[in-house]
Short mmCIF file of C-alpha atoms in Angstrom, two decimals:
data_model
loop_
_atom_site.label_atom_id
_atom_site.label_comp_id
_atom_site.label_asym_id
_atom_site.label_seq_id
_atom_site.Cartn_x
_atom_site.Cartn_y
_atom_site.Cartn_z
CA MET A 1088 338.63 81.98 262.16
CA ILE A 1089 340.72 79.11 263.53
CA ARG A 1090 343.80 79.91 265.59
CA SER A 1091 346.59 77.94 267.18
CA SER A 1092 346.44 77.29 270.91
CA LEU A 1093 349.16 76.96 273.51
CA ALA A 1094 351.52 73.98 273.43
CA PRO A 1095 349.76 70.81 274.61
CA PHE A 1096 350.17 69.47 278.14
CA ARG A 1097 350.23 65.95 276.69
CA MET A 1098 349.64 64.56 273.22
CA TRP A 1099 346.57 62.52 272.39
CA PRO A 1100 346.79 59.30 270.34
CA PRO A 1101 347.27 59.68 266.56
CA LEU A 1102 344.45 61.59 264.93
CA ALA A 1103 343.09 61.06 261.43
CA LEU A 1104 345.74 60.56 258.76
CA GLY A 1105 346.72 63.55 256.74
CA LEU A 1106 346.78 67.29 257.32
CA ALA A 1107 344.22 69.94 256.47
CA TRP A 1108 345.69 72.63 254.20
CA LEU A 1109 343.02 75.24 253.66
CA GLY A 1110 344.07 78.60 252.25
CA LEU A 1111 341.75 80.64 254.44
CA LEU A 1112 342.87 83.65 256.42
CA GLY A 1113 343.81 82.69 259.96
CA LEU A 1114 343.66 78.91 259.48
CA ILE A 1115 346.50 76.95 261.06
CA PRO A 1116 347.98 74.98 258.12
CA ASN A 1117 349.41 72.11 260.18
CA ARG A 1118 346.28 71.49 262.25
CA ALA A 1119 345.11 67.89 261.91
CA PRO A 1120 341.33 67.76 261.40
CA ALA A 1121 339.01 65.82 263.66
CA ALA A 1122 338.75 62.20 262.68
CA ASP A 1123 335.64 60.95 260.90
CA PRO A 1124 333.18 58.97 263.07
CA PRO A 1125 334.83 55.82 264.47
CA GLN A 1126 334.24 52.51 262.71
CA GLY A 1127 334.99 50.27 265.70
CA ARG A 1128 334.20 50.81 269.36
CA ARG A 1129 332.98 54.32 269.92
CA PRO A 1130 334.89 56.57 272.33
CA ASN A 1131 333.57 57.33 275.80
CA ILE A 1132 332.27 60.84 276.45
CA LEU A 1133 332.89 62.82 279.64
CA PHE A 1134 330.94 66.08 279.74
CA LEU A 1135 331.95 68.44 282.57
CA PHE A 1136 329.35 71.20 282.98
CA THR A 1137 329.56 73.93 285.61
CA ASP A 1138 327.11 76.54 286.92
CA ASP A 1139 327.69 80.31 286.51
CA GLN A 1140 331.24 80.10 285.12
CA ARG A 1141 332.35 82.99 282.94
CA ALA A 1142 334.25 82.32 279.73
CA ASP A 1143 337.28 84.23 281.04
CA THR A 1144 337.97 82.03 284.08
CA ILE A 1145 340.56 79.59 282.69
CA HIS A 1146 344.24 80.40 283.14
CA ALA A 1147 345.29 79.02 279.75
CA LEU A 1148 342.64 81.15 278.05
CA ASP A 1149 344.06 84.58 278.87
CA ASN A 1150 343.41 84.86 282.62
CA PRO A 1151 346.79 85.12 284.39
CA THR A 1152 345.23 85.39 287.86
CA ILE A 1153 343.13 82.24 288.15
CA GLN A 1154 344.66 78.80 288.80
CA THR A 1155 343.06 76.01 286.75
CA PRO A 1156 345.79 73.46 285.89
CA ASN A 1157 343.41 70.68 284.84
CA LEU A 1158 341.24 72.86 282.63
CA ASP A 1159 344.47 74.29 281.22
CA ARG A 1160 345.51 70.76 280.33
CA LEU A 1161 342.30 70.22 278.36
CA ALA A 1162 342.45 73.63 276.67
CA GLN A 1163 346.07 73.20 275.64
CA ALA A 1164 345.65 69.66 274.29
CA GLY A 1165 342.22 70.16 272.74
CA PHE A 1166 340.08 72.56 270.76
CA VAL A 1167 338.54 75.74 272.18
CA PHE A 1168 335.50 77.56 270.78
CA ARG A 1169 336.03 81.18 271.87
CA ASN A 1170 332.59 82.53 270.91
CA THR A 1171 330.12 80.15 272.55
CA TYR A 1172 326.88 81.50 273.99
CA CYS A 1173 323.90 80.57 276.06
CA MET A 1174 321.05 81.90 273.92
CA GLY A 1175 319.43 83.44 277.01
CA GLY A 1176 316.44 82.78 279.19
CA ASN A 1177 312.73 83.41 279.57
CA VAL A 1178 312.97 83.26 283.39
CA PRO A 1179 315.43 84.83 285.86
CA ALA A 1180 316.88 81.38 286.66
CA VAL A 1181 318.67 81.26 283.31
CA CYS A 1182 320.19 77.88 284.19
CA LEU A 1183 316.83 76.17 283.66
CA PRO A 1184 316.28 77.04 279.97
CA SER A 1185 320.02 76.85 279.33
CA ARG A 1186 320.28 73.24 280.50
CA THR A 1187 317.07 72.29 278.73
CA MET A 1188 318.41 73.75 275.48
CA LEU A 1189 321.66 71.87 276.00
CA LEU A 1190 320.09 68.43 276.44
CA SER A 1191 317.23 68.87 273.95
CA GLY A 1192 319.18 70.59 271.17
CA ARG A 1193 316.38 73.14 270.87
CA SER A 1194 316.59 76.92 270.83
CA LEU A 1195 314.99 79.10 273.49
CA PHE A 1196 311.64 79.82 271.84
CA HIS A 1197 311.16 76.22 270.74
CA LEU A 1198 311.38 74.80 274.26
CA LYS A 1199 307.64 75.22 274.69
CA ASP A 1200 307.17 72.58 271.98
CA LEU A 1201 309.28 70.02 273.84
CA THR A 1202 307.26 66.88 274.58
CA PRO A 1203 308.17 63.78 276.62
CA ASP A 1204 308.78 61.78 273.44
CA ALA A 1205 311.06 64.41 271.85
CA PRO A 1206 314.67 63.43 271.12
CA THR A 1207 317.24 64.31 273.77
CA LEU A 1208 320.98 63.80 274.12
CA PRO A 1209 320.72 60.88 276.58
CA LYS A 1210 318.10 59.18 274.40
CA SER A 1211 320.24 59.53 271.28
CA LEU A 1212 323.34 58.15 272.96
CA ARG A 1213 321.49 55.27 274.60
CA ALA A 1214 320.15 54.33 271.16
CA ALA A 1215 323.75 54.42 269.89
CA GLY A 1216 324.80 51.85 272.49
CA TYR A 1217 326.12 54.14 275.22
CA LEU A 1218 325.79 53.52 278.95
CA THR A 1219 324.52 56.93 280.08
CA TYR A 1220 325.26 58.40 283.52
CA HIS A 1221 324.31 61.73 285.06
CA HIS A 1222 325.02 63.36 288.40
CA GLY A 1223 324.22 66.98 289.07
CA LYS A 1224 322.21 69.77 290.58
CA LYS A 1225 318.45 69.60 290.95
CA GLY A 1226 316.00 71.47 288.75
CA ASN A 1227 317.98 71.07 285.55
CA SER A 1228 314.95 70.49 283.34
CA PRO A 1229 311.17 70.94 283.59
CA HIS A 1230 310.81 67.87 281.38
CA GLN A 1231 312.88 65.64 283.68
CA ILE A 1232 315.36 64.88 280.95
CA HIS A 1233 317.78 63.48 283.50
CA ARG A 1234 315.47 60.56 284.20
CA GLN A 1235 316.30 59.40 280.66
CA PHE A 1236 319.85 58.45 281.66
CA ASP A 1237 320.56 54.82 282.57
CA GLN A 1238 321.92 56.06 285.88
CA SER A 1239 320.88 59.47 287.22
CA HIS A 1240 321.75 61.02 290.56
CA TYR A 1241 321.01 64.40 292.08
CA LEU A 1242 323.01 66.25 294.69
CA THR A 1243 321.66 65.69 298.18
CA SER A 1244 321.28 69.47 298.44
CA ASP A 1245 322.58 72.10 296.03
CA ASP A 1246 322.85 74.64 298.83
CA GLN A 1247 324.54 72.23 301.24
CA GLU A 1248 327.06 71.22 298.59
CA ARG A 1249 327.86 74.87 297.83
CA ARG A 1250 328.45 75.57 301.52
CA SER A 1251 330.59 72.48 302.12
CA GLY A 1252 333.90 74.19 301.35
CA TYR A 1253 334.74 71.45 298.85
CA PRO A 1254 332.74 72.28 295.71
CA GLY A 1255 332.23 69.39 293.33
CA ARG A 1256 333.44 66.69 295.71
CA GLU A 1257 330.14 64.79 296.03
CA ILE A 1258 329.76 64.57 292.25
CA ALA A 1259 333.43 63.69 291.73
CA ASN A 1260 333.34 60.95 294.38
CA ASP A 1261 330.31 59.31 292.78
CA ALA A 1262 331.78 59.63 289.28
CA ILE A 1263 334.97 57.95 290.49
CA ARG A 1264 332.96 55.08 291.99
CA PHE A 1265 331.25 54.63 288.63
CA LEU A 1266 334.54 54.65 286.74
CA ARG A 1267 336.23 52.16 289.07
CA GLY A 1268 333.30 49.77 288.56
CA TYR A 1269 333.04 50.32 284.81
CA GLN A 1270 332.89 46.96 282.98
CA LYS A 1271 333.79 48.30 279.50
CA ASP A 1272 331.02 46.34 277.77
CA ASN A 1273 329.69 49.56 276.23
CA PRO A 1274 331.16 53.04 275.88
CA PHE A 1275 329.90 55.46 278.52
CA PHE A 1276 328.47 58.96 278.34
CA MET A 1277 329.02 60.70 281.68
CA HIS A 1278 327.33 64.07 282.20
CA LEU A 1279 328.51 65.80 285.38
CA ALA A 1280 326.44 68.93 286.05
CA PHE A 1281 328.26 70.67 288.90
CA ALA A 1282 326.41 73.18 291.10
CA ASN A 1283 329.40 75.53 291.28
CA PRO A 1284 330.66 78.26 291.16
CA HIS A 1285 327.06 79.46 291.72
CA ASP A 1286 326.54 81.28 295.02
CA PRO A 1287 326.66 80.80 297.96
CA ARG A 1288 330.37 80.40 297.38
CA VAL A 1289 332.14 78.78 300.30
CA VAL A 1290 335.61 77.37 299.76
CA ASN A 1291 338.15 75.83 302.11
CA PRO A 1292 340.88 78.17 303.45
CA GLU A 1293 343.66 76.45 301.47
CA ASP A 1294 342.09 77.15 298.09
CA ARG A 1295 340.92 80.64 299.02
CA SER A 1296 344.39 81.55 300.28
CA ARG A 1297 345.76 81.01 296.78
CA TYR A 1298 344.38 84.47 296.00
CA ASP A 1299 345.12 87.82 297.60
CA GLU A 1300 341.76 89.50 298.09
CA HIS A 1301 343.34 92.94 298.41
CA SER A 1302 345.13 92.75 295.05
CA MET A 1303 342.47 90.80 293.14
CA PRO A 1304 342.11 92.50 289.73
CA LEU A 1305 338.72 94.07 289.14
CA PRO A 1306 336.90 93.43 285.86
CA GLN A 1307 338.09 95.81 283.17
CA ASN A 1308 334.46 96.95 282.80
CA PHE A 1309 333.76 97.36 286.53
CA GLN A 1310 331.22 100.06 287.40
CA PRO A 1311 329.64 100.98 290.75
CA LEU A 1312 326.17 101.32 289.17
CA HIS A 1313 324.62 100.17 285.95
CA PRO A 1314 323.97 103.40 284.00
CA PHE A 1315 320.31 102.72 283.16
CA ASN A 1316 317.40 100.44 284.00
CA ASN A 1317 317.95 97.21 282.05
CA GLY A 1318 314.70 95.71 283.35
CA GLU A 1319 316.27 93.44 285.99
CA LEU A 1320 318.11 95.69 288.43
CA THR A 1321 315.90 94.70 291.36
CA ILE A 1322 316.23 90.93 290.98
CA ARG A 1323 317.62 88.63 293.66
CA ASP A 1324 321.07 88.24 292.06
CA GLU A 1325 321.56 92.01 292.00
CA ALA A 1326 320.98 92.18 295.76
CA LEU A 1327 323.99 89.95 296.52
CA ALA A 1328 326.23 93.01 296.88
CA PRO A 1329 325.39 96.50 298.15
CA TRP A 1330 324.68 99.41 295.83
CA PRO A 1331 326.76 101.17 294.73
CA ARG A 1332 329.26 98.36 294.14
CA SER A 1333 332.55 98.97 295.90
CA PRO A 1334 335.91 97.64 294.69
CA LYS A 1335 336.42 96.00 298.09
CA GLU A 1336 333.13 94.09 297.90
CA ILE A 1337 333.69 92.94 294.31
CA ARG A 1338 337.22 91.77 295.16
CA ARG A 1339 335.77 89.69 298.00
CA HIS A 1340 333.25 88.09 295.65
CA LEU A 1341 335.89 87.42 293.01
CA THR A 1342 338.24 85.85 295.56
CA ASP A 1343 335.50 83.44 296.63
CA TYR A 1344 334.58 82.80 292.98
CA TYR A 1345 338.14 82.04 291.91
CA GLY A 1346 338.74 79.88 294.98
CA VAL A 1347 335.66 77.77 294.21
CA ILE A 1348 336.71 77.36 290.56
CA THR A 1349 340.22 76.34 291.61
CA HIS A 1350 338.88 73.64 293.93
CA LEU A 1351 336.40 72.50 291.30
CA ASP A 1352 339.34 72.21 288.91
CA ALA A 1353 341.08 69.94 291.43
CA GLU A 1354 338.02 67.68 291.62
CA ILE A 1355 338.03 67.50 287.82
CA GLY A 1356 341.68 66.50 288.06
CA ARG A 1357 340.78 63.60 290.35
CA ILE A 1358 338.32 62.32 287.74
CA LEU A 1359 340.86 62.62 284.93
CA LYS A 1360 343.43 60.73 287.00
CA VAL A 1361 341.05 57.81 287.51
CA LEU A 1362 340.30 57.77 283.78
CA GLU A 1363 344.02 57.27 283.25
CA GLU A 1364 344.25 54.60 285.94
CA ILE A 1365 341.52 52.46 284.36
CA GLY A 1366 343.03 52.85 280.90
CA GLU A 1367 340.17 54.89 279.39
CA TYR A 1368 341.68 58.38 279.23
CA ASP A 1369 342.95 57.98 275.67
CA ASN A 1370 339.58 56.61 274.56
CA THR A 1371 337.44 59.39 276.07
CA ILE A 1372 336.28 62.60 274.42
CA ILE A 1373 336.17 65.23 277.17
CA LEU A 1374 334.00 68.34 276.97
CA PHE A 1375 333.96 71.30 279.34
CA SER A 1376 331.44 74.14 279.41
CA SER A 1377 329.05 76.08 281.65
CA ASP A 1378 325.37 77.05 281.55
CA HIS A 1379 325.98 80.82 281.30
CA GLY A 1380 328.31 83.51 282.57
CA LEU A 1381 328.05 85.99 285.44
CA ALA A 1382 328.62 89.72 285.85
CA LEU A 1383 330.36 89.90 289.26
CA GLY A 1384 330.92 93.65 289.09
CA SER A 1385 331.05 94.03 285.32
CA HIS A 1386 328.83 96.94 284.23
CA GLY A 1387 327.77 97.41 287.86
CA LEU A 1388 325.89 94.09 287.78
CA MET A 1389 326.23 90.86 289.76
CA GLY A 1390 324.05 88.25 288.03
CA LYS A 1391 323.48 86.61 284.67
CA GLN A 1392 320.22 88.36 283.76
CA ASN A 1393 321.86 90.47 281.07
CA LEU A 1394 323.06 90.04 277.48
CA TYR A 1395 326.56 91.42 277.88
CA GLU A 1396 329.40 89.06 276.98
CA ASP A 1397 330.05 88.48 280.70
CA GLY A 1398 326.53 87.14 281.19
CA MET A 1399 325.96 84.96 278.12
CA LYS A 1400 329.36 83.84 276.84
CA VAL A 1401 330.66 80.50 278.15
CA PRO A 1402 333.81 78.39 277.81
CA LEU A 1403 333.66 75.41 275.45
CA ILE A 1404 336.49 72.88 275.16
CA PHE A 1405 336.67 69.57 273.30
CA ALA A 1406 339.63 67.26 273.94
CA GLY A 1407 340.41 63.61 273.31
CA PRO A 1408 340.71 61.09 270.49
CA GLY A 1409 340.01 62.55 267.08
CA ILE A 1410 340.00 66.14 268.38
CA PRO A 1411 342.62 68.52 266.93
CA LYS A 1412 344.55 71.09 268.91
CA GLY A 1413 343.41 74.62 268.13
CA GLN A 1414 340.94 77.42 268.67
CA SER A 1415 338.07 78.91 266.69
CA ASP A 1416 336.22 82.22 266.75
CA ALA A 1417 333.19 80.59 265.11
CA PHE A 1418 329.83 81.41 266.68
CA ALA A 1419 328.34 78.54 268.68
CA TYR A 1420 325.40 77.98 271.02
CA LEU A 1421 325.34 75.53 273.89
CA TYR A 1422 322.61 73.59 272.13
CA ASP A 1423 325.09 72.82 269.31
CA ILE A 1424 326.82 70.41 271.68
CA TYR A 1425 324.11 67.74 271.27
CA PRO A 1426 324.48 67.32 267.47
CA THR A 1427 328.26 67.77 267.70
CA ILE A 1428 328.60 64.82 270.07
CA CYS A 1429 326.38 62.69 267.85
CA ASP A 1430 328.40 63.66 264.79
CA LEU A 1431 331.74 62.89 266.45
CA VAL A 1432 330.71 59.38 267.53
CA GLY A 1433 328.68 58.48 264.45
CA ALA A 1434 325.24 58.59 266.07
CA PRO A 1435 322.26 59.87 264.05
CA ILE A 1436 321.39 63.56 264.51
CA PRO A 1437 317.62 63.99 264.97
CA GLU A 1438 315.97 66.23 262.39
CA GLU A 1439 313.80 67.89 265.04
CA ILE A 1440 316.61 69.67 266.86
CA ASP A 1441 317.83 73.22 266.15
CA GLY A 1442 321.51 72.81 267.01
CA GLN A 1443 324.20 72.68 264.34
CA SER A 1444 327.08 70.23 264.56
CA LEU A 1445 330.44 71.90 265.14
CA ALA A 1446 332.24 68.78 263.92
CA PRO A 1447 332.85 70.27 260.43
CA ILE A 1448 334.90 72.99 262.14
CA LEU A 1449 336.82 70.40 264.14
CA ARG A 1450 337.44 68.41 260.95
CA GLY A 1451 338.78 71.45 259.11
CA LYS A 1452 335.91 71.37 256.62
CA ALA A 1453 334.22 74.64 257.66
CA GLU A 1454 335.10 77.96 259.24
CA GLY A 1455 331.72 78.28 260.95
CA VAL A 1456 328.11 77.12 261.00
CA ARG A 1457 326.34 80.52 261.29
CA ASP A 1458 327.17 84.16 260.67
CA ALA A 1459 325.24 85.74 263.55
CA VAL A 1460 324.28 85.14 267.18
CA PHE A 1461 320.87 86.02 268.62
CA LEU A 1462 320.36 86.47 272.37
CA ALA A 1463 317.21 87.08 274.41
CA TYR A 1464 316.29 87.62 278.04
CA ARG A 1465 312.64 87.67 279.10
CA ASP A 1466 310.77 90.60 277.52
CA VAL A 1467 313.36 93.19 278.54
CA GLN A 1468 316.48 92.54 276.44
CA ARG A 1469 317.37 91.35 272.94
CA ALA A 1470 320.77 91.27 271.21
CA VAL A 1471 322.42 90.28 267.96
CA ARG A 1472 326.08 89.89 267.09
CA GLN A 1473 327.55 89.73 263.60
CA GLY A 1474 331.30 89.77 263.15
CA ASP A 1475 332.82 92.19 265.65
CA TRP A 1476 329.62 94.22 266.00
CA LYS A 1477 327.00 93.68 268.68
CA LEU A 1478 323.70 95.47 269.24
CA ILE A 1479 321.64 95.20 272.43
CA ARG A 1480 318.04 96.42 272.46
CA TYR A 1481 315.97 97.16 275.58
CA PRO A 1482 312.33 97.15 274.38
CA GLN A 1483 310.77 98.38 277.62
CA ILE A 1484 312.79 101.62 277.61
CA ASN A 1485 313.37 101.94 273.83
CA LYS A 1486 317.13 102.01 274.26
CA THR A 1487 319.82 100.60 271.99
CA GLN A 1488 323.50 99.91 272.61
CA LEU A 1489 326.13 99.31 269.92
CA PHE A 1490 329.58 97.88 270.58
CA ASN A 1491 332.60 96.98 268.48
CA LEU A 1492 333.90 93.93 270.32
CA LYS A 1493 337.25 93.95 268.55
CA ASP A 1494 338.09 97.43 269.80
CA ASP A 1495 335.98 97.23 272.96
CA PRO A 1496 335.66 93.63 274.25
CA GLY A 1497 334.41 94.88 277.62
CA GLU A 1498 331.44 96.68 276.02
CA THR A 1499 332.21 100.00 277.68
CA LYS A 1500 331.96 102.36 274.68
CA ASP A 1501 328.39 102.58 273.44
CA LEU A 1502 328.39 103.85 269.84
CA ALA A 1503 324.64 103.74 269.25
CA ASP A 1504 324.14 107.50 269.41
CA ASP A 1505 327.18 108.34 267.29
CA PRO A 1506 325.89 109.56 263.88
CA ARG A 1507 328.83 107.85 262.16
CA TYR A 1508 327.33 104.47 263.06
CA ALA A 1509 323.68 105.17 262.22
CA ASP A 1510 323.77 102.80 259.23
CA ARG A 1511 325.34 100.11 261.39
CA VAL A 1512 322.55 100.44 263.95
CA ARG A 1513 319.88 100.25 261.26
CA GLY A 1514 321.48 97.21 259.70
CA LEU A 1515 321.81 95.33 262.98
CA MET A 1516 318.26 96.22 264.02
CA ALA A 1517 317.05 94.71 260.74
CA LEU A 1518 319.17 91.63 261.42
CA LEU A 1519 317.76 91.41 264.95
CA GLU A 1520 314.22 91.43 263.58
CA GLU A 1521 315.19 88.75 261.06
CA GLN A 1522 316.67 86.58 263.81
CA GLN A 1523 313.48 86.98 265.83
CA ARG A 1524 311.51 85.57 262.91
CA VAL A 1525 313.94 82.68 262.49
CA PHE A 1526 313.70 81.73 266.16
CA ASN A 1527 309.97 82.39 266.57
CA ASP A 1528 310.41 85.30 269.00
CA HIS A 1529 307.41 87.65 268.92
CA GLN A 1530 308.66 90.29 271.35
CA ALA A 1531 308.13 93.85 270.08
CA LEU A 1532 311.38 95.81 270.00
CA THR A 1533 309.72 99.17 270.67
CA SER A 1534 307.29 100.12 273.42
CA GLU A 1535 304.47 102.60 272.90
CA HIS A 1536 304.62 103.42 276.61
CA PRO A 1537 308.28 103.09 277.60
CA GLN A 1538 309.37 102.91 281.20
CA PRO A 1539 311.88 105.41 282.60
CA ALA A 1540 315.43 104.47 281.74
CA GLU A 1541 317.21 106.72 284.21
CA VAL A 1542 318.51 105.37 287.50
CA ASP A 1543 320.53 106.84 290.32
CA GLU A 1544 321.33 105.86 293.89
CA SER A 1545 317.83 106.84 295.02
CA PHE A 1546 316.41 104.22 292.63
CA PHE A 1547 318.42 101.51 294.34
CA ARG A 1548 317.61 102.77 297.84
CA LYS A 1549 313.93 102.63 296.95
CA ASN A 1550 313.93 99.22 295.27
CA ILE A 1551 316.74 97.24 296.90
CA PRO A 1552 318.28 97.32 300.37
CA THR A 1553 321.76 98.82 300.23
CA LYS A 1554 323.06 95.90 302.29
CA ALA A 1555 323.62 92.70 300.37
CA LYS A 1556 320.98 90.05 300.88
CA LYS A 1557 322.21 86.71 302.18
CA ARG A 1558 319.63 84.35 300.75
CA SER A 1559 320.16 81.92 297.92
CA ARG A 1560 318.04 80.40 295.23
#
């Protein structure tokens, strides 16, 4: 379903001629569709990509607490996909498969087939005549995809940058140097892979003071303890705050998290300002997203090693020439970004990739590109979403959860054991098995020797120190 967004901060140049009038429920009748691929000089592309940023951390997208004026500007002038997901991960460092999926266009269980000569986003855009530039965190890809950019830079130290108090500044400074020296002979593709707001989260006092730690709202689905063993309760990320989680501790983490995002937003604003100064703002498609979400107290968890909405849903914004103003509830994966960019600028979409272009949605020619979302994390969690219904399966403990996301967006009311929804559970389990076949996932959904599901405070005392660990990946 496509919905209207807030009033734009500024208007983009004229879009494609004509208006899309589609008589579908929820479609905005006056929304101009995305323009067809350009016939002349292709637009530049600026892709802003953060680390560990939840989908609900943009002020203009229903978060009244956080301050993100520059992301608000993009969201209000552009197009927002409200149901975008990282498919998951086969390792605890979910950022690694997430970023590889993003740049290769391949789904999680097809990454093992990725070879050095496989198509990638930088390769495709270089072949289309783009000057390609990357600056970001280290360890983004086991296949060294970032070496395929014309210019590629890594942060001096991810940890040092995160502790600097000025998150994103090193990347922004280098991006600004590139833009000021840009010769305009070819359009550019700039991929900025920020290392924030991943922990350790250190922010300067000015940005942190924008938030009152004592009154910071807790997540609606805050819990002191996760109610059962999800298979990853003893991992490093879950030791970043003491068990049981206290409101005071979670508020401290959220204050740091919001402060980092607010400063990162300011660095993004510096880049956008320079784009305007060099006369390229109106000729640049701007994307914003993140590699995955983060729990930060939701469901009693801290990390991203879970398949709740907080862990796998990400923001996704397109803004710029040829992009309409609006929002969509269509299901999208991060790896759809690769073919979408190619489609928007008229570059060929490789047949080998799994991603689906979202451009038909932007052009008003489709309501969606898939009717279900499949999520996976290691061998301990699987999930499927169709419409408002979501099922999560924990194969190692033979447990199932069922949520109605329309009535319960925080996933706090598990309906799996309610006899009234037995048919719904059976139907979604069958869909989950079908999605496993589609994506080449061979994980059994039931264990013959299940592990104990029950946990209490003694479990955490035995497995994790009750004081938060202060080390960082």
